[in-house]
Coordinates of C-alpha atoms and ligand atoms in Angstrom, one line a residue:
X1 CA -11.4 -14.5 -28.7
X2 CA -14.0 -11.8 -30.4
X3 CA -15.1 -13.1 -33.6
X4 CA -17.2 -10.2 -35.4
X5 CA -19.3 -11.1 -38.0
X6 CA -19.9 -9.3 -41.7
X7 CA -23.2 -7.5 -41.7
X8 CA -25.0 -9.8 -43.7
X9 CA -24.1 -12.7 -41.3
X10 CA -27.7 -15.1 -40.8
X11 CA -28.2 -16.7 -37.2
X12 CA -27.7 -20.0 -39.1
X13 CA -24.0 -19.6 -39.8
X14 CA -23.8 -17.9 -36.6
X15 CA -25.1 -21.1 -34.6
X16 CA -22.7 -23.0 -36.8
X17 CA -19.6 -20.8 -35.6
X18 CA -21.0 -21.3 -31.7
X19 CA -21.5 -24.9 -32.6
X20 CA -17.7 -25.7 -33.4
X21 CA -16.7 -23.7 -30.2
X22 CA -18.8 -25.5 -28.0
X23 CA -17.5 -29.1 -29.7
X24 CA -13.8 -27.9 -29.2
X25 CA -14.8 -28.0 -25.2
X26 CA -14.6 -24.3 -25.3
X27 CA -17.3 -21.4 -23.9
X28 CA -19.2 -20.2 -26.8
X29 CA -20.7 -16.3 -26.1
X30 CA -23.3 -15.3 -28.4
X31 CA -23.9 -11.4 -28.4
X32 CA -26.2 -9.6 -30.6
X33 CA -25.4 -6.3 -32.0
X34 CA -27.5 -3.9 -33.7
X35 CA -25.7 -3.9 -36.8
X36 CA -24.1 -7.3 -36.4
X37 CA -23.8 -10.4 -34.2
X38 CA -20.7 -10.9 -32.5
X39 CA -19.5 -13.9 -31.0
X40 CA -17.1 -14.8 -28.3
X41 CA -15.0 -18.1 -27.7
X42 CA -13.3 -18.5 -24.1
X43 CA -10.8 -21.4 -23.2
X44 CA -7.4 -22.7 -24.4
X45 CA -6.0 -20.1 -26.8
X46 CA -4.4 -23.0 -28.6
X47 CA -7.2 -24.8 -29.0
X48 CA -9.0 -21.6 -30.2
X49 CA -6.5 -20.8 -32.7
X50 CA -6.3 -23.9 -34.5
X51 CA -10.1 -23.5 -35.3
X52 CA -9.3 -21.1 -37.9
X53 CA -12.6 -19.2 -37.7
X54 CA -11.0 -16.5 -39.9
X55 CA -11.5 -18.5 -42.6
X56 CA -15.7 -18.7 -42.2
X57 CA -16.6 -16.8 -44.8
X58 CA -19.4 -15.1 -42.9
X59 CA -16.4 -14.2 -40.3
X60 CA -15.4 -10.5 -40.3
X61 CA -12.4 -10.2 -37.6
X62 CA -10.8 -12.5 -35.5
X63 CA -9.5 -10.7 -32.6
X64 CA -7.9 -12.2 -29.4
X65 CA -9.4 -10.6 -25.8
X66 CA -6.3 -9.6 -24.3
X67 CA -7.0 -9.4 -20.8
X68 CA -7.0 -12.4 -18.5
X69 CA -10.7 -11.3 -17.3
X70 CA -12.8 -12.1 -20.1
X71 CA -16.9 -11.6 -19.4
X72 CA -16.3 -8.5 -17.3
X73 CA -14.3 -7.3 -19.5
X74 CA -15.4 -4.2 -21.4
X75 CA -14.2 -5.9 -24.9
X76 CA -16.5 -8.2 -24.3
X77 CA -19.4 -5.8 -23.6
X78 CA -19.3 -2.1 -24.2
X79 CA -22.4 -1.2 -22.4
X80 CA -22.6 -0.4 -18.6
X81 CA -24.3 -3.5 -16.5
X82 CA -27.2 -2.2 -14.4
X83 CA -27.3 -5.0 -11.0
X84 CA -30.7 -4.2 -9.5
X85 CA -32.1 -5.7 -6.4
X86 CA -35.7 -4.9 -4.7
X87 CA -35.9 -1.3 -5.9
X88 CA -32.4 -0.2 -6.0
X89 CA -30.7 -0.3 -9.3
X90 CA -27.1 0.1 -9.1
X91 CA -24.9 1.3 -12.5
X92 CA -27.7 3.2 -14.3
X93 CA -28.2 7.0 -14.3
X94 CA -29.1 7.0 -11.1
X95 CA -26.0 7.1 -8.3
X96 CA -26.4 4.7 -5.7
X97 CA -26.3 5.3 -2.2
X98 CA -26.3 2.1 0.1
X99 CA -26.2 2.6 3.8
X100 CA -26.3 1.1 7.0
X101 CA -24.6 0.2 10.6
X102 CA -21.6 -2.0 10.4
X103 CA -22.9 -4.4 12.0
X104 CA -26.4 -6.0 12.8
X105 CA -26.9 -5.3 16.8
X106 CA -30.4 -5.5 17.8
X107 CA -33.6 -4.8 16.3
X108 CA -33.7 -1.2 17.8
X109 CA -30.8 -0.2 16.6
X110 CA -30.9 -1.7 13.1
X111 CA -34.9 0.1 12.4
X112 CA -34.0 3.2 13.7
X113 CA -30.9 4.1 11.4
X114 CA -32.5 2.1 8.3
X115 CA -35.6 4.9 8.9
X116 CA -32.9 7.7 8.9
X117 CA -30.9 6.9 5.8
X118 CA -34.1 5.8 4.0
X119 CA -35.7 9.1 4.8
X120 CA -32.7 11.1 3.2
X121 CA -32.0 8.9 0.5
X122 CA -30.4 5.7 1.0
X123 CA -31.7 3.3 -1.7
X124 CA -30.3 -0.1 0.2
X125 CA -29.8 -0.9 3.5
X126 CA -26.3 -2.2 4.5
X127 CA -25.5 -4.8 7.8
X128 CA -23.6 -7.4 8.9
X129 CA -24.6 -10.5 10.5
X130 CA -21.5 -12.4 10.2
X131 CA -18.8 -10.1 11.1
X132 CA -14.9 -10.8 9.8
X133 CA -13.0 -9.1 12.7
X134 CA -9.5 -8.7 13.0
X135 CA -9.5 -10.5 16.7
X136 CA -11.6 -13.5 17.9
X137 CA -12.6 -11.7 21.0
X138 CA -14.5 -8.8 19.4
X139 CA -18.3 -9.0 18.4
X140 CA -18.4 -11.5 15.8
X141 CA -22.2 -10.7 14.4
X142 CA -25.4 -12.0 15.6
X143 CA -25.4 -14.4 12.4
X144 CA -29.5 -15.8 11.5
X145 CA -30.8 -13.5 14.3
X146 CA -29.6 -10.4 12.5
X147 CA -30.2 -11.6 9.1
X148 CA -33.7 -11.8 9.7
X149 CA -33.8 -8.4 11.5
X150 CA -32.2 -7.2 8.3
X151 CA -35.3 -9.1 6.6
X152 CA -37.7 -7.4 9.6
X153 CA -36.3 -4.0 8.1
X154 CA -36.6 -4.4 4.7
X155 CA -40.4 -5.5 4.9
X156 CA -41.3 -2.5 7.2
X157 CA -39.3 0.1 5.1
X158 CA -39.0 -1.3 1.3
X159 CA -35.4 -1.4 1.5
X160 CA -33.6 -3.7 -0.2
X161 CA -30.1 -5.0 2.1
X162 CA -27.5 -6.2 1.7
X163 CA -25.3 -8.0 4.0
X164 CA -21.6 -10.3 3.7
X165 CA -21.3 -13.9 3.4
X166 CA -18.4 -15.5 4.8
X167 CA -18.8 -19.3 4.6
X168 CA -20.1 -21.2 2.2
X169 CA -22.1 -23.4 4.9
X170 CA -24.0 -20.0 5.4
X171 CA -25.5 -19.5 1.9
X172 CA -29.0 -21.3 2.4
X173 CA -29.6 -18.5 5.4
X174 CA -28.5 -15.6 3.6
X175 CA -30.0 -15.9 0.3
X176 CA -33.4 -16.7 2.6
X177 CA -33.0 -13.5 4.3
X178 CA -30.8 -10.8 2.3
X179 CA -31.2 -8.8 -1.4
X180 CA -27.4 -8.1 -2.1
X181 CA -24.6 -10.9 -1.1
X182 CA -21.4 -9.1 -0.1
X183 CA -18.3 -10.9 -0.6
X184 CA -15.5 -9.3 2.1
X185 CA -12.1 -7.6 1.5
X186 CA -10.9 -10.8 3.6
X187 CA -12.7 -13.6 1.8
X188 CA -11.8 -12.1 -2.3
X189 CA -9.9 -14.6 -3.1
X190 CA -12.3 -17.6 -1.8
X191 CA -12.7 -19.1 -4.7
X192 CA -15.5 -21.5 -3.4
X193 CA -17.2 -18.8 -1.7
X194 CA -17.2 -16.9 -5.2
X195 CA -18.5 -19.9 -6.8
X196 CA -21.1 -20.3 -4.4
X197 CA -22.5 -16.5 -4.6
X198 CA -22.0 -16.9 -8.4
X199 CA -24.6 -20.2 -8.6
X200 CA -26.7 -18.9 -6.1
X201 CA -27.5 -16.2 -8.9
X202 CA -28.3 -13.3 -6.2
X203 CA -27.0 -10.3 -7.0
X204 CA -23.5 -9.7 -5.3
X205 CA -21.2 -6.6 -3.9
X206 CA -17.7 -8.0 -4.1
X207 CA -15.2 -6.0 -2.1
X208 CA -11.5 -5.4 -3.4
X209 CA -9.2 -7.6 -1.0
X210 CA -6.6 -5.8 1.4
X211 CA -3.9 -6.0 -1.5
X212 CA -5.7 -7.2 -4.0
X213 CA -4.8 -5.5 -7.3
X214 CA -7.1 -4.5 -9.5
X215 CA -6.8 -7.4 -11.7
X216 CA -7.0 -9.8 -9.2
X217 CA -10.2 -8.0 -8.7
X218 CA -11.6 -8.3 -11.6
X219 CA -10.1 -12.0 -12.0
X220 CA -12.8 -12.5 -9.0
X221 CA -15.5 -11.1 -10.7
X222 CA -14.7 -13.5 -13.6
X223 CA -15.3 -16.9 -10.9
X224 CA -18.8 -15.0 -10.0
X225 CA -19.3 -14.3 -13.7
X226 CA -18.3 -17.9 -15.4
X227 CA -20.5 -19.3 -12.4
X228 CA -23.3 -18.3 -14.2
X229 CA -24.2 -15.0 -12.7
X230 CA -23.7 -11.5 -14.3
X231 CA -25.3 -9.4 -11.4
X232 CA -21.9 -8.0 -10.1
X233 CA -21.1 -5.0 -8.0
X234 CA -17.6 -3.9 -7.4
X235 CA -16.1 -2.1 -4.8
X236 CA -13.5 -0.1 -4.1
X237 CA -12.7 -0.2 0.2
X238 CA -8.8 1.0 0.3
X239 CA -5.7 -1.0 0.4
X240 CA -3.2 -1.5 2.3
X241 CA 0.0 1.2 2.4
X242 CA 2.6 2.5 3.9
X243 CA -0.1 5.0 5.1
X244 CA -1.2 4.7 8.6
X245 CA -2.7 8.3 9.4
X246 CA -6.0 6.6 7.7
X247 CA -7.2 3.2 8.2
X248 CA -6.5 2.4 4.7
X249 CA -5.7 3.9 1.1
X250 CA -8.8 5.1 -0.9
X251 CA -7.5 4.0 -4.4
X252 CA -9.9 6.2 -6.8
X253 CA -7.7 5.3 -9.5
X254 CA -9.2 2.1 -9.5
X255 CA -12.1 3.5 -10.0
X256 CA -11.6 5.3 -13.1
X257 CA -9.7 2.2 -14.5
X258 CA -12.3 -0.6 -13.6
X259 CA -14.6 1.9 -15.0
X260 CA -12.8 2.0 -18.2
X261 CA -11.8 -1.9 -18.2
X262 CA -14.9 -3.2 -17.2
X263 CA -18.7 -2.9 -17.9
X264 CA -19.5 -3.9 -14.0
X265 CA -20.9 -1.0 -11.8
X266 CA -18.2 0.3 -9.6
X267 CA -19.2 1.8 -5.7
X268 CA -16.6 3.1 -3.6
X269 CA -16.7 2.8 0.6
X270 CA -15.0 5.4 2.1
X271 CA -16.2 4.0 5.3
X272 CA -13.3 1.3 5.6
X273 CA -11.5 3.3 2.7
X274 CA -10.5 5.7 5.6
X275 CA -11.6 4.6 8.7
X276 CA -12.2 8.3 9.6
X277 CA -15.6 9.6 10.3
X278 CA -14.8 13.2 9.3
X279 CA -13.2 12.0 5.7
X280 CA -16.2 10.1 5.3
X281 CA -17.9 13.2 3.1
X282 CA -15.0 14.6 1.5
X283 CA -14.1 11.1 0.0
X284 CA -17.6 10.6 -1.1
X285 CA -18.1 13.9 -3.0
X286 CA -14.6 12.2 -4.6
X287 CA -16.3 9.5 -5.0
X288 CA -19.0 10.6 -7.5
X289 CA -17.0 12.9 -8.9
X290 CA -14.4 9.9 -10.3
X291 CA -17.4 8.1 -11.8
X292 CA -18.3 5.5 -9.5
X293 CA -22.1 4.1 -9.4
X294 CA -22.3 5.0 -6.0
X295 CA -21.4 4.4 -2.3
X296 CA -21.8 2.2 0.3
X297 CA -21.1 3.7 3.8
X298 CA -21.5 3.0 7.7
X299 CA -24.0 4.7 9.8
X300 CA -25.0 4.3 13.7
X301 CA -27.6 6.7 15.5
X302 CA -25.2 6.3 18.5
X303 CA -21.6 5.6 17.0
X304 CA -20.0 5.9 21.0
X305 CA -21.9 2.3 21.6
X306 CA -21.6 0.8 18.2
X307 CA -20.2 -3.1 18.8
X308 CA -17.8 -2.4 15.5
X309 CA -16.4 0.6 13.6
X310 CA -18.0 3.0 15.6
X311 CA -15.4 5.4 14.6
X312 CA -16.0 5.7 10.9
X313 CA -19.8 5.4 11.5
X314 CA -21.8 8.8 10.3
X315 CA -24.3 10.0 12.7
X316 CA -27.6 10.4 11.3
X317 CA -27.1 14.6 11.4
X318 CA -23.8 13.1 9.4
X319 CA -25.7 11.1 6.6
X320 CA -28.3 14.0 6.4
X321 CA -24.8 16.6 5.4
X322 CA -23.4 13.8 3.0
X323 CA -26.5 13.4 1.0
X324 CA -27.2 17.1 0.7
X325 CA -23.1 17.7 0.0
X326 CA -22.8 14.9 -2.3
X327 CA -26.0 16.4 -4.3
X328 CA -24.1 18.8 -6.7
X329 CA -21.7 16.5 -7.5
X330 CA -24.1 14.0 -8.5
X331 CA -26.2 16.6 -10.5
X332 CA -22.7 17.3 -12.2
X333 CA -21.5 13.6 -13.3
X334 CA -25.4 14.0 -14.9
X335 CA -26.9 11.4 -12.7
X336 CA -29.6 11.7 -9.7
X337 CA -29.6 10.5 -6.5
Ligands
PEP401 C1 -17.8 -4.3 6.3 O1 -18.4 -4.0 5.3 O2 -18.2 -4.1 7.4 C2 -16.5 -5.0 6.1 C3 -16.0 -5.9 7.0 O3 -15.8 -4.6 5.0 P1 -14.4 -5.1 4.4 O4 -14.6 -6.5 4.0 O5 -14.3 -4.2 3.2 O6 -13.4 -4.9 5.4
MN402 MN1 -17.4 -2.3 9.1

C-alpha cells in the first residue's frame, strides 16, 4: 500500500502513520518527497486494509501497490537506483561495461585480459571461481585460489570484480575477496542463497533464471531487497526457446519492461544471451540502444584454450571493435561510456 500524504503533513503525524503499521506486524516504508512524504505499508493486505489510514486526516490517498514485487517496484520509487562498487557505478548516466573471462584460470590469464578490457574501457572486471557447469566432468572453477587472483587483479589494476556465488557455505570467501556478488541463471530461485547475498549487504548482479519470467525475476530481487539490501543489479542472459540456432533467446523485451516496472539498473549479457562470438556486438549495440545500464560480457586473450565458453568469448581485437561500435549508440541513448 502507498499512503500519500497532504502537503502540509508534519513528520509527527507521519511517525504516527509508520507507528500503527509497524504495531499491526507489518513493514513500514518511510519515503520523503520534495513536496510531500509518502509512506509505504507492506504485508497482509487484510490486515492493511482494516487500518483505515484513509481516514488520518493528514492522509491524502490510499492506494494499493499492485504488483506482487513491492520495493523494486517503480510505484514504490520513481527514481533510477545507481548500485556502485569500487569505482564503477552501474544505472547512472554513465553505461556500464563489465568484462572479463568466463572463468578464473590462472593468474596469467586472468591479468592479461583484465589489462585489455581495462585499457579500452571496461569499468569492472568479471570471473568465475565457482563455476555452474552443465556436466560434473567439465572445469568446475578454481574456487578461493581464483577469488583471490580476482582480488590480485583488482589491486594491480583498480578494477572493481565481480564474480558468482553458488552456495551459501561460500559467502565468508567471496565477500573477502570480490566487489559485485553474482547470483546465477541456475541458482535464481535459491531463496537462501538470495537471502544470504541480501544480508551480506554487497552489492549484487542477479541473473534471470533459464525460464524465469520476468516477474519471477523481479520476485527475486524482492528476497535480496526485503533482506535488507537495495544494491541490486539485474540481468538479462536469454531464456530458454524453441530456438536452438543460438545458445539461448536474448529477451530485450525484458529489458524495456523491467526498465519501465522497476527502478533497479538493468545489464544485458549477450555472452550467454547467444552463445555466439560473432553476435556478441550486434546484440550489444541492441543492447544500449533498448535502455539497459550496461553489459556484462566474456572475454579470453586466447578463446581456443579457454577451460569454459570459449566460443562466445571476444578476443581482445574483439572487445577493442565492441567498445568503439557500441560508442554511438551510447552517445545516442545520452549516456557515456
Ligand atoms: C557466467 O556468467 O559465466 C554464467 C555461468 O552465467 P549464467 O548463470 O547466466 O549461465
Ligand atoms: Mn560463462
Amino acid at each position: 500500500m502507498i499512503i500519500v500524504l497532504k502537503p502540509n503533513a508534519t513528520q509527527e503525524q507521519a511517525q504516527e502513520i509508520l507507528n500503527k503499521i509497524e504495531a499491526a506486524g507489518l513493514k513500514p516504508l518511510y519515503m520523503p518527497g520534495v513536496e510531500r512524504i509518502v509512506l509505504g505499508a507492506l504485508g497482509d493486505e487484510r490486515i492493511l486494509q482494516k487500518l483505515h489510514l484513509d481516514g488520518f486526516p493528514c492522509v491524502e490517498t490510499v492506494k494499493p501497490i499492485l504488483t506482487k514485487y513491492k520495493m523494486v517496484s517503480r510505484e514504490v520509487q520513481a527514481h533510477d537506483t545507481v548500485v556502485r562498487f569500487g569505482n564503477a557505478s552501474i544505472g547512472g548516466d554513465k553505461f556500464a561495461v563489465i568484462a572479463g573471462p568466463c572463468s578464473v584460470e590462472s593468474e596469467q590469464q586472468l591479468l592479461s585480459v583484465a589489462e585489455v578490457v581495462k585499457q579500452h574501457g571496461a569499468v569492472a572486471l568479471r570471473g568465475g571461481a565457482y563455476k555452474p557447469r552443465t556436466s560434473p566432468y567439465d572445469f568446475q572453477g578454481m574456487g578461493v585460489e581464483g577469488l583471490k587472483l580476482l582480488k590480485l587483479a583488482n589491486e594491480r589494476l583498480n578494477l572493481p570484480t565481480v564474480s558468482e556465488v553458488m552456495e551459501v557455505g561460500q559467502m565468508d570467501d567471496i565477500c573477502q575477496y570480490v566487489d559485485c556478488l553474482q547470483i546465477g541463471a541456475r541458482n535464481m530461485q535459491n531463496y537462501a542463497l538470495l537471502k544470504a547475498v541480501g544480508e551480506s549487504g554487497k552489492p549484487v548482479l542477479l541473473k534471470r533464471g533459464l525460464s524465469a519470467t520476468i516477474e519471477e525475476l523481479l520476485l527475486a530481487a524482492e528476497y535480496i531487497y526485503d533482506a535488507g539490501n537495495p544494491n541490486i543489479v539485474l540481468c538479462e542472459r536469454g531464456i530458454r526457446t524453441f530456438e536452438t540456432a543460438t545458445r539461448n533467446t536474448l529477451d530485450l523485451n525484458a529489458v524495456a519492461y523491467l526498465k519501465q516496472r522497476s527502478h533497479l539498473p538493468v545489464v544485458v549479457d549477450p555472452s550467454h544471451g547467444t552463445g555466439v562470438r560473432e553476435l556478441v556486438i550486434p546484440l550489444s549495440r541492441a543492447a544500449v540502444a533498448v535502455g539497459a545500464d550496461g553489459i556484462i560480457v566474456e572475454s579470453h586473450l586466447n578463446p581456443a584454450e579457454a577451460l569454459s565458453d570459449g566460443h562466445q568469448a571476444l578476443t581482445g581485437g574483439m572487445f577493442e571493435q565492441l567498445m568503439q561500435e557500441i560508442k554511438p549508440f551510447v552517445e545516442a541513448a545520452g549516456r557515456t561510456l
